[in-house]
């Protein structure tokens, strides 16, 4: 019996891998083994250039050959148990708005702060994102892919666990104006409601946070 699995490299191309006499779980492990080094190199290039990397094809065939060679000598152990979904597990569904837990401190405006988290530092990224897909893997807790800049599906490159996500309440409201002291020169815009050109000048009607 031949099993077909797809590897999607973020809209660049869809590659088919065929496994003869293998379980589908082998195909899933192959996807992970091939994607990881590809994505690490792409992320490293993006850190150096600041531009999204889509150059993966030159590395793909070399990585596939290495994986095949390694698995011929030492086939991987395949997890076959059920996903780790406990009764108290709070599953999140597609379309849920969330914030991602921060790995290092940043300011509310997104600027990186030096050192460790201090009392009063925000612990969740202020940017609101949306769950695009829930992943259930054997013997692993559920993970979630969020909206992101990659591929036609517009998903994030990494998956997050439930503990790394904060659900945004439906009725969440911004802080009241009463928290403001003094006369700030700047406010953060929430939405541009209208735009017009008068006497050669661009004018905007803005809703402020």
CSV table of C-alpha atoms in Angstrom, one decimal:
chain,number,residue,atom,x,y,z
A,1,UNK,CA,0.0,0.0,0.0
A,2,UNK,CA,1.4,3.4,-0.9
A,3,UNK,CA,0.8,6.4,1.3
A,4,UNK,CA,1.0,9.9,0.0
A,5,UNK,CA,1.8,12.9,2.2
A,6,UNK,CA,2.1,16.6,1.2
A,7,UNK,CA,4.8,19.0,2.3
A,8,UNK,CA,3.7,22.5,2.0
A,9,UNK,CA,6.5,25.1,2.0
A,10,UNK,CA,4.4,28.2,2.5
A,11,UNK,CA,2.9,28.6,-0.9
A,12,UNK,CA,6.1,28.3,-2.8
A,13,UNK,CA,5.4,24.8,-4.0
A,14,UNK,CA,3.7,21.6,-2.9
A,15,UNK,CA,5.9,18.5,-2.8
A,16,UNK,CA,4.6,14.9,-2.7
A,17,UNK,CA,6.4,12.2,-0.7
A,18,UNK,CA,5.5,8.6,-1.3
A,19,UNK,CA,6.0,5.9,1.3
A,20,UNK,CA,5.6,2.3,0.3
A,21,UNK,CA,4.4,-0.1,3.0
A,22,UNK,CA,4.8,2.6,5.7
A,23,UNK,CA,2.3,4.1,8.0
A,24,UNK,CA,1.0,7.6,7.6
A,25,UNK,CA,2.8,8.6,10.8
A,26,UNK,CA,6.1,8.0,9.0
A,27,UNK,CA,5.1,10.6,6.4
A,28,UNK,CA,4.3,13.0,9.2
A,29,UNK,CA,7.7,12.5,10.8
A,30,UNK,CA,9.4,13.0,7.4
A,31,UNK,CA,7.6,16.3,7.0
A,32,UNK,CA,8.9,17.4,10.4
A,33,UNK,CA,12.5,16.2,9.7
A,34,UNK,CA,12.6,18.0,6.3
A,35,UNK,CA,10.8,21.2,7.3
A,36,UNK,CA,12.9,22.0,10.4
A,37,UNK,CA,16.3,22.5,8.8
A,38,UNK,CA,14.7,24.3,5.8
A,39,UNK,CA,12.8,26.8,8.1
A,40,UNK,CA,15.8,27.3,10.3
A,41,UNK,CA,17.9,28.4,7.4
A,42,UNK,CA,15.1,30.6,6.0
A,43,UNK,CA,14.7,32.3,9.4
A,44,UNK,CA,18.4,32.9,9.7
A,45,UNK,CA,18.5,34.5,6.3
A,46,UNK,CA,15.5,36.7,7.2
A,47,UNK,CA,17.3,37.9,10.4
A,48,UNK,CA,20.3,38.9,8.2
A,49,UNK,CA,18.3,40.6,5.4
A,50,UNK,CA,15.0,41.6,6.9
A,51,UNK,CA,13.3,40.1,3.8
A,52,UNK,CA,11.0,37.1,3.8
A,53,UNK,CA,13.0,34.1,2.4
A,54,UNK,CA,11.4,31.8,-0.2
A,55,UNK,CA,14.6,30.2,-1.5
A,56,UNK,CA,14.3,26.6,-0.3
A,57,UNK,CA,14.5,24.4,-3.4
A,58,UNK,CA,18.3,24.3,-3.6
A,59,UNK,CA,18.4,22.8,-0.1
A,60,UNK,CA,15.3,20.5,-0.4
A,61,UNK,CA,16.7,17.6,-2.4
A,62,UNK,CA,19.9,17.4,-0.2
A,63,UNK,CA,17.9,17.3,3.0
A,64,UNK,CA,15.5,14.6,1.6
A,65,UNK,CA,18.6,12.5,0.6
A,66,UNK,CA,20.0,12.9,4.1
A,67,UNK,CA,16.7,11.9,5.8
A,68,UNK,CA,16.4,8.8,3.5
A,69,UNK,CA,19.9,7.8,4.2
A,70,UNK,CA,19.5,8.2,8.0
A,71,UNK,CA,16.2,6.3,8.1
A,72,UNK,CA,17.6,3.4,6.1
A,73,UNK,CA,20.2,2.9,8.8
A,74,UNK,CA,18.1,3.8,11.8
A,75,UNK,CA,14.3,4.0,11.3
A,76,UNK,CA,12.6,6.4,13.7
A,77,UNK,CA,10.3,5.3,16.5
A,78,UNK,CA,6.8,6.4,15.7
A,79,UNK,CA,4.4,7.6,18.4
A,80,UNK,CA,1.0,5.9,18.1
A,81,UNK,CA,-0.9,7.0,21.2
A,82,UNK,CA,-3.8,9.4,21.4
A,83,UNK,CA,-3.1,13.2,21.7
A,84,UNK,CA,-2.7,14.4,25.2
A,85,UNK,CA,-6.1,16.0,25.7
A,86,UNK,CA,-7.1,16.0,29.3
A,87,UNK,CA,-10.7,16.6,30.6
A,88,UNK,CA,-9.5,20.0,32.0
A,89,UNK,CA,-7.8,20.9,28.8
A,90,UNK,CA,-9.2,24.2,27.5
A,91,UNK,CA,-9.3,23.6,23.7
A,92,UNK,CA,-9.2,26.7,21.5
A,93,UNK,CA,-10.9,26.8,18.1
A,94,UNK,CA,-10.2,28.3,14.7
A,95,UNK,CA,-11.1,32.0,14.7
A,96,UNK,CA,-10.3,32.6,18.4
A,97,UNK,CA,-8.5,35.9,19.0
A,98,UNK,CA,-5.4,35.5,21.1
A,99,UNK,CA,-2.2,37.1,22.3
A,100,UNK,CA,1.2,35.3,22.3
A,101,UNK,CA,3.3,35.0,25.5
A,102,UNK,CA,6.5,37.0,25.3
A,103,UNK,CA,9.9,35.2,25.5
A,104,UNK,CA,11.6,38.5,26.4
A,105,UNK,CA,10.5,41.9,27.6
A,106,UNK,CA,9.3,44.5,25.1
A,107,UNK,CA,7.6,47.9,25.5
A,108,UNK,CA,3.9,48.4,24.7
A,109,UNK,CA,5.1,49.9,21.4
A,110,UNK,CA,7.0,46.8,20.6
A,111,UNK,CA,10.6,48.0,21.3
A,112,UNK,CA,12.9,45.4,22.8
A,113,UNK,CA,13.9,45.9,26.4
A,114,UNK,CA,17.2,44.7,27.9
A,115,UNK,CA,17.4,42.3,30.8
A,116,UNK,CA,14.8,40.2,32.4
A,117,UNK,CA,11.1,40.8,33.0
A,118,UNK,CA,10.4,43.3,35.7
A,119,UNK,CA,7.3,43.9,37.8
A,120,UNK,CA,4.9,45.8,35.6
A,121,UNK,CA,6.3,44.7,32.3
A,122,UNK,CA,3.7,43.3,29.8
A,123,UNK,CA,3.9,39.5,29.5
A,124,UNK,CA,1.8,39.1,26.4
A,125,UNK,CA,2.4,40.6,23.0
A,126,UNK,CA,-0.2,43.5,22.5
A,127,UNK,CA,-0.8,42.5,18.9
A,128,UNK,CA,-3.9,40.4,18.6
A,129,UNK,CA,-3.7,37.3,16.4
A,130,UNK,CA,-6.2,34.7,15.2
A,131,UNK,CA,-6.0,30.9,15.5
A,132,UNK,CA,-5.9,29.4,12.0
A,133,UNK,CA,-5.5,25.7,12.8
A,134,UNK,CA,-5.4,23.3,15.7
A,135,UNK,CA,-2.9,20.5,15.5
A,136,UNK,CA,-3.5,17.1,17.3
A,137,UNK,CA,-0.4,14.9,17.2
A,138,UNK,CA,0.1,11.4,18.9
A,139,UNK,CA,1.1,11.6,22.6
A,140,UNK,CA,1.5,15.4,22.3
A,141,UNK,CA,-0.6,18.3,23.7
A,142,UNK,CA,-2.7,20.3,21.2
A,143,UNK,CA,-0.8,23.1,19.4
A,144,UNK,CA,-2.1,26.0,17.4
A,145,UNK,CA,-1.0,27.8,14.2
A,146,UNK,CA,-1.8,31.5,14.1
A,147,UNK,CA,-2.3,34.0,11.3
A,148,UNK,CA,1.0,35.2,9.9
A,149,UNK,CA,2.8,36.5,6.8
A,150,UNK,CA,3.7,33.1,5.3
A,151,UNK,CA,2.1,31.4,2.3
A,152,UNK,CA,-1.3,31.6,0.7
A,153,UNK,CA,-2.9,30.3,3.9
A,154,UNK,CA,-1.4,33.2,5.9
A,155,UNK,CA,-0.1,31.2,8.9
A,156,UNK,CA,2.7,31.4,11.4
A,157,UNK,CA,5.7,29.2,11.0
A,158,UNK,CA,5.7,27.9,14.5
A,159,UNK,CA,2.9,26.3,16.6
A,160,UNK,CA,2.0,27.5,20.1
A,161,UNK,CA,0.7,25.5,23.1
A,162,UNK,CA,-2.3,26.6,25.1
A,163,UNK,CA,0.0,28.0,27.9
A,164,UNK,CA,1.6,30.3,25.3
A,165,UNK,CA,-1.7,31.9,24.3
A,166,UNK,CA,-4.0,34.3,26.1
A,167,UNK,CA,-7.6,34.5,24.8
A,168,UNK,CA,-8.8,38.0,24.1
A,169,UNK,CA,-12.2,38.5,25.7
A,170,UNK,CA,-15.0,39.4,23.2
A,171,UNK,CA,-16.0,42.4,25.3
A,172,UNK,CA,-12.4,43.6,25.9
A,173,UNK,CA,-12.2,47.4,26.1
A,174,UNK,CA,-9.2,49.8,25.9
A,175,UNK,CA,-8.0,51.5,29.1
A,176,UNK,CA,-10.2,54.5,30.0
A,177,UNK,CA,-8.9,58.1,29.4
A,178,UNK,CA,-8.8,58.6,33.2
A,179,UNK,CA,-5.4,56.8,33.3
A,180,UNK,CA,-3.7,59.6,31.3
A,181,UNK,CA,-1.6,62.1,33.3
A,182,UNK,CA,-0.4,65.3,31.8
A,183,UNK,CA,-0.8,66.2,28.2
A,184,UNK,CA,0.8,63.6,25.9
A,185,UNK,CA,1.9,64.7,22.5
A,186,UNK,CA,1.1,61.4,20.9
A,187,UNK,CA,-1.6,58.8,20.9
A,188,UNK,CA,-1.8,55.4,19.3
A,189,UNK,CA,-4.3,55.2,16.3
A,190,UNK,CA,-6.7,52.2,16.3
A,191,UNK,CA,-8.3,52.7,12.9
A,192,UNK,CA,-8.5,55.1,10.0
A,193,UNK,CA,-12.2,55.8,9.4
A,194,UNK,CA,-12.0,58.1,6.5
A,195,UNK,CA,-9.6,59.7,4.1
A,196,UNK,CA,-9.9,62.8,1.8
A,197,UNK,CA,-7.7,65.2,-0.1
A,198,UNK,CA,-8.3,68.9,0.5
A,199,UNK,CA,-6.2,71.6,-1.3
A,200,UNK,CA,-3.5,69.0,-2.1
A,201,UNK,CA,-3.3,67.8,1.5
A,202,UNK,CA,-4.2,64.3,2.8
A,203,UNK,CA,-6.7,64.4,5.7
A,204,UNK,CA,-7.6,61.5,7.9
A,205,UNK,CA,-10.5,60.8,10.3
A,206,UNK,CA,-8.9,58.6,13.0
A,207,UNK,CA,-10.3,56.5,15.8
A,208,UNK,CA,-7.8,56.6,18.7
A,209,UNK,CA,-7.1,53.8,21.2
